[in-house]
Coordinates of C-alpha atoms in Angstrom, one line a residue:
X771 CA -9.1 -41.5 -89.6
X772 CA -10.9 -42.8 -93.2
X773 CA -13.6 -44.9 -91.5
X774 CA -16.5 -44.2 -89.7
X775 CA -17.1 -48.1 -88.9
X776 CA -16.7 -51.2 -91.3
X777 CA -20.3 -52.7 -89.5
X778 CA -21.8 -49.6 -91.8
X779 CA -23.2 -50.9 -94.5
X780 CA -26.4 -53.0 -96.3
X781 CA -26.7 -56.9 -95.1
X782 CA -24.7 -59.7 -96.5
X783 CA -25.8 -62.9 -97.7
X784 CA -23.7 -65.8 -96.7
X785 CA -21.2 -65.9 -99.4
X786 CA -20.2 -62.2 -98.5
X787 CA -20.1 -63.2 -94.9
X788 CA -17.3 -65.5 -95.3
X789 CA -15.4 -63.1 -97.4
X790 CA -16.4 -60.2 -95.9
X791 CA -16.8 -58.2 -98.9
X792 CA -19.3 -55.3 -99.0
X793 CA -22.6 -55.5 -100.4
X794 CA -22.7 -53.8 -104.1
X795 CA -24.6 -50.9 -104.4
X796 CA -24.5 -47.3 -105.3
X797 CA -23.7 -45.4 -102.3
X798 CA -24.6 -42.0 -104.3
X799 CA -27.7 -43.1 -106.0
X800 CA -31.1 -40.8 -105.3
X801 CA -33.5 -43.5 -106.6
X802 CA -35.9 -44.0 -103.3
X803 CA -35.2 -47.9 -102.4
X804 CA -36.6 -49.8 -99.7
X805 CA -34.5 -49.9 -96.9
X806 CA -33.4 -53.6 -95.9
X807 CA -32.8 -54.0 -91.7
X808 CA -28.9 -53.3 -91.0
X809 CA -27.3 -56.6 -90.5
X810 CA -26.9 -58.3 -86.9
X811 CA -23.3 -57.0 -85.5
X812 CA -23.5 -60.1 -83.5
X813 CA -22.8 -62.3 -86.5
X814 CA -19.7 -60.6 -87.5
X815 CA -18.1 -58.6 -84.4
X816 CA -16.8 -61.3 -82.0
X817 CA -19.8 -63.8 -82.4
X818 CA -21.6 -64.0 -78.7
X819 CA -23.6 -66.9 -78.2
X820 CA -27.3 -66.7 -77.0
X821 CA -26.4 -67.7 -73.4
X822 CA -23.3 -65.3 -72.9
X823 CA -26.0 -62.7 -74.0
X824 CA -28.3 -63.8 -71.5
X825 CA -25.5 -64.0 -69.1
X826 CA -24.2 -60.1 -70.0
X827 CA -27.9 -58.9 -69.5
X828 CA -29.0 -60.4 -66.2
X829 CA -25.4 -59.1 -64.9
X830 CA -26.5 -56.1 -66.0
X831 CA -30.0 -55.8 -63.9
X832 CA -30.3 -54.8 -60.6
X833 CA -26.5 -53.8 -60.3
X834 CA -24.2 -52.0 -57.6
X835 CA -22.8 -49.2 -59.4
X836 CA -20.7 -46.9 -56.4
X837 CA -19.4 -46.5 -53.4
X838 CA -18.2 -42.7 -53.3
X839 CA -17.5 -40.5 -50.3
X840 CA -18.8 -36.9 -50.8
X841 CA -17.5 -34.8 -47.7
X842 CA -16.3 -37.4 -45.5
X843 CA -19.7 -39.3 -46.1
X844 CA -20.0 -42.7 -47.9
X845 CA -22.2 -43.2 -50.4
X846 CA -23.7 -46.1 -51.7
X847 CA -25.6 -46.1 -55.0
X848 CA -27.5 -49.5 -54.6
X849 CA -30.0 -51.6 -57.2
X850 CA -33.2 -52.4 -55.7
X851 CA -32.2 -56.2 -55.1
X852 CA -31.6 -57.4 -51.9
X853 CA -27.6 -58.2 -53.0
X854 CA -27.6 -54.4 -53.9
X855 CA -28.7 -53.2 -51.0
X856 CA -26.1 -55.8 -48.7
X857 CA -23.6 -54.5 -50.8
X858 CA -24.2 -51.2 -50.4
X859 CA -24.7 -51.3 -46.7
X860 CA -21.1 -53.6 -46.6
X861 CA -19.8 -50.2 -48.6
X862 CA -20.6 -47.7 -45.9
X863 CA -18.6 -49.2 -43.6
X864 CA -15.3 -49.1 -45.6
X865 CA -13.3 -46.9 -47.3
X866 CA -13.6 -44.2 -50.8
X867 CA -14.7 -46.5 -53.4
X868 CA -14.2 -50.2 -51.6
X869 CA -16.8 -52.8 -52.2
X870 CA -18.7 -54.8 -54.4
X871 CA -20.7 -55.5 -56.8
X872 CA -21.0 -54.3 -60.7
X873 CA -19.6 -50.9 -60.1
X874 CA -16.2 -52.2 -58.3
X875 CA -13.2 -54.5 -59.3
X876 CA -12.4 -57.2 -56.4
X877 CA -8.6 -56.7 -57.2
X878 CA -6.5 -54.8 -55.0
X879 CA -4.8 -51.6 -55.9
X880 CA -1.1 -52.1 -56.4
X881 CA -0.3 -48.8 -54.9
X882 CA -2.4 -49.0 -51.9
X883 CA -3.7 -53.0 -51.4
X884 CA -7.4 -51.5 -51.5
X885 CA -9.8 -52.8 -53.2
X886 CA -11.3 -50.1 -55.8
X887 CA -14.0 -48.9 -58.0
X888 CA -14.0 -49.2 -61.7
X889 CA -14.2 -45.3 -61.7
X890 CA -10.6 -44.6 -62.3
X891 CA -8.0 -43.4 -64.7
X892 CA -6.2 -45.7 -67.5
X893 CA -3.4 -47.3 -65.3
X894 CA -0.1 -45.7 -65.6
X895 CA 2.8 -43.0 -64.6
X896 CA 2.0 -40.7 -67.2
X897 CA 1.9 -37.6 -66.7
X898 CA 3.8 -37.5 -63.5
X899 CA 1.8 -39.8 -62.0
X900 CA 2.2 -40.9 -58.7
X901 CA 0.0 -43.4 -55.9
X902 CA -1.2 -39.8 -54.5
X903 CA -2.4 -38.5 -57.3
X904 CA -3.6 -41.3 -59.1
X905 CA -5.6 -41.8 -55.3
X906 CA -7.2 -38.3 -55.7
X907 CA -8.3 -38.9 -59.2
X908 CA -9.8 -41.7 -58.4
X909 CA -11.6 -39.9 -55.3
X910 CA -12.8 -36.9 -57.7
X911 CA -14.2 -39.7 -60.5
X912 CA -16.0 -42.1 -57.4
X913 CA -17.5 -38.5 -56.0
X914 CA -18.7 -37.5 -59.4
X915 CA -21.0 -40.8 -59.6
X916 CA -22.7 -40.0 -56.4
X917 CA -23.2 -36.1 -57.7
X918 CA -24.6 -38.1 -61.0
X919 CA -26.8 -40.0 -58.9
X920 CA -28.3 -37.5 -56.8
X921 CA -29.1 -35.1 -60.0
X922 CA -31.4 -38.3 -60.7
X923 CA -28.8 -40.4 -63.3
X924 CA -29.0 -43.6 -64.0
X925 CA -27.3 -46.4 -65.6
X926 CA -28.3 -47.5 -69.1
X927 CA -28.8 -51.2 -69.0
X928 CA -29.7 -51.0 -73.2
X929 CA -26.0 -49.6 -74.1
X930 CA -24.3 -53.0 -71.9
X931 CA -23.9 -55.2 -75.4
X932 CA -20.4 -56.3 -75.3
X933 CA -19.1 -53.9 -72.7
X934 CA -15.8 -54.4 -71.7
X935 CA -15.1 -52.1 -68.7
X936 CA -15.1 -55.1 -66.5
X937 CA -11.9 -56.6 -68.6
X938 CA -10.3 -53.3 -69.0
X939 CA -10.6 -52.8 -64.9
X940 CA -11.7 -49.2 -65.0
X941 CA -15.4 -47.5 -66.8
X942 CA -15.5 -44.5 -69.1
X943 CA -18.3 -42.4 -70.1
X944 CA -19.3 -45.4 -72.6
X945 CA -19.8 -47.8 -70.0
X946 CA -23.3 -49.1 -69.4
X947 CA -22.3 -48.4 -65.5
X948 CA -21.3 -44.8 -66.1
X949 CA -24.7 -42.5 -65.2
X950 CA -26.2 -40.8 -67.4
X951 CA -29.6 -39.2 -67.3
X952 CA -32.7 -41.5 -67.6
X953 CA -33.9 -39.6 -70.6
X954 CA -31.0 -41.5 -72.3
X955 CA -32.5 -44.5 -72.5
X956 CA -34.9 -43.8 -75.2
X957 CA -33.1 -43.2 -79.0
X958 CA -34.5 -40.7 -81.0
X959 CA -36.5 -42.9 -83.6
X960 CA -37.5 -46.2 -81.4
X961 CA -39.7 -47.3 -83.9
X962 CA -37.2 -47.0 -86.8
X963 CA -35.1 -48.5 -84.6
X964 CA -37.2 -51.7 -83.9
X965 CA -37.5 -52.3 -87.9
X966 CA -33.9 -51.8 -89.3
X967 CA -31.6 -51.1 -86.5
X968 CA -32.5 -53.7 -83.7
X969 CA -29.4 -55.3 -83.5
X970 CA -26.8 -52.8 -84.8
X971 CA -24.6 -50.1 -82.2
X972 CA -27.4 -47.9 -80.8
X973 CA -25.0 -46.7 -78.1
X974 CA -21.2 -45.9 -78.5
X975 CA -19.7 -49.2 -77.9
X976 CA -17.4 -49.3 -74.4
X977 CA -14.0 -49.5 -76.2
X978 CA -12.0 -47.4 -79.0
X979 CA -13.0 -48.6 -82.5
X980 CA -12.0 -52.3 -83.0
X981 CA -11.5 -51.8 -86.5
X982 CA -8.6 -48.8 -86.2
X983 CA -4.8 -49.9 -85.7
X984 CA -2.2 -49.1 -83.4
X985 CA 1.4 -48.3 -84.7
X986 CA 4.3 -50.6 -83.2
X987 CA 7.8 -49.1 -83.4
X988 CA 10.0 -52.1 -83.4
X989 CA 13.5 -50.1 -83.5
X990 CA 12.7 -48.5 -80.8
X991 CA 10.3 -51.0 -78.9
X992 CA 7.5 -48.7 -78.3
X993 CA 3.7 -48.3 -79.9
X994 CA 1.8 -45.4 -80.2
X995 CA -2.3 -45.4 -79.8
X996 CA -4.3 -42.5 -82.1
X997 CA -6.8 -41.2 -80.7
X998 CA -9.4 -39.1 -83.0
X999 CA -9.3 -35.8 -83.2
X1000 CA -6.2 -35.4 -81.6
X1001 CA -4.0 -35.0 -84.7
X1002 CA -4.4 -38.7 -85.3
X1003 CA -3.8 -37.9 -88.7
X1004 CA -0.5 -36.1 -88.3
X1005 CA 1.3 -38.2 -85.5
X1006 CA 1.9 -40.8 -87.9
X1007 CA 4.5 -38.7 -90.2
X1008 CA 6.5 -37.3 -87.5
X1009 CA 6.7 -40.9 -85.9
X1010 CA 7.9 -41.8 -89.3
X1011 CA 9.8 -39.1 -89.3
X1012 CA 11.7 -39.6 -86.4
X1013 CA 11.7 -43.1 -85.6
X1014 CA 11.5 -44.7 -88.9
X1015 CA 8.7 -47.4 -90.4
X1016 CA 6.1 -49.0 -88.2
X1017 CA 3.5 -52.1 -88.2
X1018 CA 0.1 -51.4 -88.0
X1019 CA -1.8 -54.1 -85.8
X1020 CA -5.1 -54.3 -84.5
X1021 CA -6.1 -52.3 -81.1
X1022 CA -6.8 -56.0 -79.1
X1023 CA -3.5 -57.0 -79.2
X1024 CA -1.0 -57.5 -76.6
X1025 CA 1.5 -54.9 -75.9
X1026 CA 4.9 -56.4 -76.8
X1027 CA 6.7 -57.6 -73.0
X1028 CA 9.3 -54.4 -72.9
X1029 CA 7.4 -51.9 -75.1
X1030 CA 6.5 -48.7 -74.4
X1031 CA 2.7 -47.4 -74.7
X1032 CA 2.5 -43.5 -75.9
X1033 CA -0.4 -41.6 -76.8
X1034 CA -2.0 -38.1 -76.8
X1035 CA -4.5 -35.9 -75.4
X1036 CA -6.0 -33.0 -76.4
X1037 CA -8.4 -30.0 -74.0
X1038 CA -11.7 -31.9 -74.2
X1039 CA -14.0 -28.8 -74.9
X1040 CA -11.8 -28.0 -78.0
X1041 CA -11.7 -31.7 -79.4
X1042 CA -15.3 -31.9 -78.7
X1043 CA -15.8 -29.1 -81.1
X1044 CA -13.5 -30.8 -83.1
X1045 CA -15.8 -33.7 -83.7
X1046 CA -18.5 -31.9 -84.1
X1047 CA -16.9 -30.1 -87.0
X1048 CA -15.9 -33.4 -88.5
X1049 CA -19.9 -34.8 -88.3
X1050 CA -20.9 -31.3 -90.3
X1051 CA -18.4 -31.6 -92.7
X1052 CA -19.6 -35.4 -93.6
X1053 CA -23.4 -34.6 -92.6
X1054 CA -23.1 -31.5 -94.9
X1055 CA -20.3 -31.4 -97.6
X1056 CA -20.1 -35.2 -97.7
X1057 CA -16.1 -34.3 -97.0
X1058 CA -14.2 -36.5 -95.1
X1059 CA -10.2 -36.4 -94.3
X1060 CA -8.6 -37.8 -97.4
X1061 CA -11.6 -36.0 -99.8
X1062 CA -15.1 -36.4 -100.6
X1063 CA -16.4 -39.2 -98.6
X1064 CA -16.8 -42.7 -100.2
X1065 CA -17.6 -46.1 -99.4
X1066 CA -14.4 -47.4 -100.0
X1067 CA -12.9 -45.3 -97.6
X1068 CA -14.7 -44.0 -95.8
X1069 CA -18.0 -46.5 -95.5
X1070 CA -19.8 -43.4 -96.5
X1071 CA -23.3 -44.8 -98.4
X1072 CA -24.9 -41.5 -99.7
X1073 CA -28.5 -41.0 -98.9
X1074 CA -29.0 -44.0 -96.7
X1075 CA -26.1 -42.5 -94.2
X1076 CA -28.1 -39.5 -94.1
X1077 CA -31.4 -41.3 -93.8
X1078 CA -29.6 -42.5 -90.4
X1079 CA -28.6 -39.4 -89.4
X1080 CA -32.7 -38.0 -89.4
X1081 CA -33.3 -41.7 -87.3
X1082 CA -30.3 -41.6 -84.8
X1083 CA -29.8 -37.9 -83.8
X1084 CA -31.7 -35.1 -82.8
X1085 CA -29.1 -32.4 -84.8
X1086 CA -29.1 -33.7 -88.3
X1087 CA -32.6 -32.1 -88.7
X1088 CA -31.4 -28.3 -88.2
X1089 CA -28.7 -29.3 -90.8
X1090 CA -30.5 -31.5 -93.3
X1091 CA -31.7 -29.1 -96.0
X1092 CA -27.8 -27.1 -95.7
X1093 CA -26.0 -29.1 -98.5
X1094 CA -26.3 -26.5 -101.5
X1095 CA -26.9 -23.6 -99.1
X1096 CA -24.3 -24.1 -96.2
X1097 CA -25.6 -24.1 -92.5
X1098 CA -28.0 -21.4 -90.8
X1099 CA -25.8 -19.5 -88.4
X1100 CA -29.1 -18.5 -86.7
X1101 CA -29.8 -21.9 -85.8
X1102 CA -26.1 -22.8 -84.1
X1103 CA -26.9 -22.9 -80.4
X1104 CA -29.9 -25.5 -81.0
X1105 CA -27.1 -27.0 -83.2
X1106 CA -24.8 -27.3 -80.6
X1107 CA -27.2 -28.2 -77.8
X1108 CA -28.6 -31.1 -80.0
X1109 CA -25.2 -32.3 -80.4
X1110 CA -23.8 -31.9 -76.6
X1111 CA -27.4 -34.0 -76.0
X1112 CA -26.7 -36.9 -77.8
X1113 CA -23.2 -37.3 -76.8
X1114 CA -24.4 -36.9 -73.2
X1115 CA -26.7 -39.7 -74.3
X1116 CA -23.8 -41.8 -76.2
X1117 CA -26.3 -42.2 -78.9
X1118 CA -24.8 -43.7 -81.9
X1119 CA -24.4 -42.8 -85.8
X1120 CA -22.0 -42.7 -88.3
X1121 CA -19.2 -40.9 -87.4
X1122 CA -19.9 -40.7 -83.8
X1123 CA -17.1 -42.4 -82.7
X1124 CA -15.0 -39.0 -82.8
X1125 CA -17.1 -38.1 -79.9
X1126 CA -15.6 -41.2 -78.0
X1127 CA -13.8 -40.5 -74.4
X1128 CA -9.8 -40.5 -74.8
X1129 CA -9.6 -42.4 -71.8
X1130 CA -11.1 -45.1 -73.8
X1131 CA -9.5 -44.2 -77.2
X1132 CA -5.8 -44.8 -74.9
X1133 CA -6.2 -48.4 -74.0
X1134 CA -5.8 -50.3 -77.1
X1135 CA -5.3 -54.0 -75.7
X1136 CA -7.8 -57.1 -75.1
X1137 CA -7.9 -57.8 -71.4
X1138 CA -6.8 -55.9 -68.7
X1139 CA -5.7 -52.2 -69.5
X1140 CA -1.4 -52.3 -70.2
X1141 CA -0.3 -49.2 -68.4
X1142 CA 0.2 -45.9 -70.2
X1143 CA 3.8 -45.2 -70.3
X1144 CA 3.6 -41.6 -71.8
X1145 CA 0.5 -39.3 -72.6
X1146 CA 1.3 -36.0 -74.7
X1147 CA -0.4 -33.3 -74.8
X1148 CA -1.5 -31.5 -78.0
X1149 CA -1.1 -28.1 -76.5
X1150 CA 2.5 -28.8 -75.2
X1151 CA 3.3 -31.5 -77.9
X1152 CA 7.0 -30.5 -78.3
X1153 CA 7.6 -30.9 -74.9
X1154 CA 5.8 -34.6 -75.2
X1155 CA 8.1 -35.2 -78.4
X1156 CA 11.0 -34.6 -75.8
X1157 CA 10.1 -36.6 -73.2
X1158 CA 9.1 -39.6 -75.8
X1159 CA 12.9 -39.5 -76.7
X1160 CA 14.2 -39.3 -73.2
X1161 CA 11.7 -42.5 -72.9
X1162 CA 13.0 -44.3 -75.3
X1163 CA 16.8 -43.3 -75.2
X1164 CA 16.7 -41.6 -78.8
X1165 CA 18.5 -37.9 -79.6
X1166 CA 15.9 -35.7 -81.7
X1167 CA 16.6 -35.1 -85.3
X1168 CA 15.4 -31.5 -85.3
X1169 CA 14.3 -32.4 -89.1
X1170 CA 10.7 -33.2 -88.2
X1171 CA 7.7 -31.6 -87.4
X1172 CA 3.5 -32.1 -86.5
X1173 CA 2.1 -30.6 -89.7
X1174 CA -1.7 -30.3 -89.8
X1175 CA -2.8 -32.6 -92.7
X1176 CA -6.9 -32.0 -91.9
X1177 CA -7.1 -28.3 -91.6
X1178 CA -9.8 -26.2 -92.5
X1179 CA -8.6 -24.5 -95.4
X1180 CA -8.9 -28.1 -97.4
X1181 CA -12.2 -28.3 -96.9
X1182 CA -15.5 -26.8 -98.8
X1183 CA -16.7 -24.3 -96.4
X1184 CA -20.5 -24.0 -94.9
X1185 CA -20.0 -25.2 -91.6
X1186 CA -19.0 -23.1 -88.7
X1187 CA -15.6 -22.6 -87.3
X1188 CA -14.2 -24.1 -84.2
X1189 CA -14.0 -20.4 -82.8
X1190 CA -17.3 -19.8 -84.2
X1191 CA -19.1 -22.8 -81.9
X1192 CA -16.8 -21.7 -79.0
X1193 CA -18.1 -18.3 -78.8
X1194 CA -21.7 -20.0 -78.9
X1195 CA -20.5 -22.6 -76.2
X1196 CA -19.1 -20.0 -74.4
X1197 CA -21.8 -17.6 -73.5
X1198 CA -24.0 -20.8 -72.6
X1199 CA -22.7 -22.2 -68.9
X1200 CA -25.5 -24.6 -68.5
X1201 CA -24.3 -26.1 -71.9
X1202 CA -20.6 -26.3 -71.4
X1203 CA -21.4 -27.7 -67.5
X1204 CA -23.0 -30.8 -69.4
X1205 CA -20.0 -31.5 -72.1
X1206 CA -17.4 -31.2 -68.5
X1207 CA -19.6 -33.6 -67.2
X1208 CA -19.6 -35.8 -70.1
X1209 CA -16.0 -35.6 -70.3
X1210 CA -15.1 -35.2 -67.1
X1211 CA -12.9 -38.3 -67.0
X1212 CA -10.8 -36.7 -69.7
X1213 CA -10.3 -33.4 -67.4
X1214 CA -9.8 -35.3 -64.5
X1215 CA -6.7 -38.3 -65.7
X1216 CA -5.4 -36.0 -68.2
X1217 CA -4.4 -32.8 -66.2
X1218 CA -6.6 -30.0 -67.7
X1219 CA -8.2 -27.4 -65.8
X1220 CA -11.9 -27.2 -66.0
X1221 CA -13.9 -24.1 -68.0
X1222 CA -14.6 -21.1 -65.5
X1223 CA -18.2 -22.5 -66.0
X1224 CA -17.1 -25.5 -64.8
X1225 CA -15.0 -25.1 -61.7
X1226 CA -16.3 -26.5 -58.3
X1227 CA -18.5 -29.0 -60.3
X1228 CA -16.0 -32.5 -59.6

């Protein structure tokens, strides 16, 4: 992945707009300029009129977010309106995760004619699949909102702007109805915010990046969704490789009617790192995967991306001073614990996508979610290439292979290593309880067993 997000960058007057070209400037230049408000998203990213905003907020207040049973018990997570509180009281009478309101989708299962919460996997058989299991899941993900709720989470009503959960038909961590704690709901710099940021992405948006594509195999009648940090710069080749050219289309369009959906997964505490090692290497060696970071590729803009790194994080201060000198070792568990705090947040900045949920990064359709007809993963990826070919009827060339095209040794040094942050992460339970929390979605719908720090907690 190049870009960080093509919304990242100065205002544009009206000519630009209708071209779309970027603004010129120097994205390296030191002079000290006066920093001009980041442009409206609204005007370029799907345009939303005034009254569909209205609309999206007031949907927002005062909703329903759960019906969970925790040991046999329903629980109802209610809003303090008098709707919230029917619905919730309607919810205690019915079965794990039936109801209404915000929180729950009014279409019946298709594997058991229930009516169920938004807290759910990405539809599909992957993974061996079946109604059971994907029942269970569900079960574990509706219980973990009401364990949310009762360690005082809330929902974040400021991180609803052009949701999409509700299309989609299930929530991720990105959701505005996903609970997260109420600390969340103030950004590190609000009144930087107010001045230049007011209406740009303070919270990770609710979908994969619109402006990635998804490869479509027409040969063999299949596509194949990246997903960041998950060798989403290496699949491509092998897929060449082995099943010959491709068309790149953008991530809101229809699956083809007989295509196949593939994509893969990787252990959430490991990609985590991951991304956290891609953010040093921009934040501190300006590096990105195809070389040192630029506009044109990379929408990198020099000082004023780091100016937005000391507004929109808590980290980027421990690391701001490390550019000649590398980063302070001594300071890598406050590093590490800023980082796993604004992720738990969803806070936004450039390059924070990486951090995003694969359950969202899998569903790359506008709409309802197209099920998932094959999820590899990383750690077992030959046996995934296997089972792709099975899939699509296709013997295996044995001439191709996964090779690592962003690895370490290409990269300037300074930061710490993967291992490095896992033997921090790793002697801190409390710390590595909140990023199984943050991804427990990703444990749960992709079959991988929790941390030892983490077992018993969903």
């Amino acid at each position: 992945m190049a870009y960080s997000s093509p919304f990242d960058m100065a205002p544009m007057d009206s000519d630009d707009e209708m071209s779309m070209a970027p603004v010129a400037f120097n994205p390296y230049s030191t002079e000290e300029e006066e920093q001009a408000p980041l442009m409206d998203i609204r005007s370029i990213d799907e345009r939303m009129t005034e009254e569909e905003t209205d609309t999206r907020t007031s949907t927002t207040i005062g909703r329903v977010i759960v019906a969970a049973v925790a040991i046999g018990a329903v629980v109802g997570v209610a809003s303090q309106t008098s709707a919230g509180k029917s619905a919730t009281s309607a919810a205690q009478s019915q079965l794990l995760g039936v109801g209404s309101g915000e929180g729950f989708c009014t279409t019946p299962s298709a594997d058991d004619d229930q009516t169920t919460t938004y807290f759910k996997c990405p539809p599909g058989a992957y993974l061996n699949n079946t109604a059971e299991t994907k029942k269970k899941k569900m079960e574990r993900l509706v219980a973990l909102q009401a364990k949310l709720k009762d360690m005082g989470y809330v929902e974040n009503e400021r991180s609803a702007y052009k949701a999409e959960y509700s299309d989609r038909g299930y929530a991720t961590y990105e959701s505005p109805v996903w609970l997260k704690p109420e600390e969340c709901s103030t950004l590190p710099d609000e009144d930087w915010t107010s001045e230049y940021n007011a209406w740009y992405y303070q919270y990770q948006p609710d979908h994969a990046p619109s402006y990635i594509t998804k490869q479509v195999y027409s040969e063999y009648n299949f596509e194949f969704h990246d997903n960041w940090k998950v060798a989403s710069t290496s699949f491509p080749g092998y897929l060449w490789c082995e099943y010959g050219t491709f068309t790149s289309v953008d991530t809101d369009t229809d699956v083809s009617s007989g295509y196949s959906t593939v994509a893969a997964v990787r252990n959430p505490v490991k990609r985590f790192l991951s991304a956290m090692g891609e953010e040093l290497e921009r934040s501190v060696n300006y590096y990105c995967p195809s070389g040192y970071c630029t506009f044109d590729n990379d929408y990198w803009q020099g000082d004023t991306t780091l100016d937005k790194y000391s507004h929109q994080t808590t980290w980027f201060k421990y690391v701001s001073d490390s550019h000649e000198s590398g980063v302070d070792m001594s300071l890598l568990p406050k590093i590490i614990s800023a980082f796993v705090h604004d992720v738990k947040c969803n806070y936004y900045t450039y390059a924070s996508e990486h951090f995003t949920t694969q359950a969202d990064f899998v569903t790359q359709n506008s709409g309802e979610a197209a099920d998932l007809d094959l999820v590899m993963q990383l750690e077992d990826v030959d046996s995934g290439f296997t089972e792709l070919a099975t899939l699509l009827g296709h013997t295996e060339s044995g001439n191709c292979d996964l090779s690592d095209s962003n690895t370490a040794d290409d990269k300037p040094g300074g930061i710490p290593s993967e291992n490095e942050m896992m033997e921090v992460l790793s002697g801190d339970d409390d710390l590595m309880r909140e990023i199984c929390l943050m991804y427990a979605q990703d444990f749960i719908c992709f079959d991988y067993d929790l941390p030892s720090a983490c077992e018993g907690l969903f």
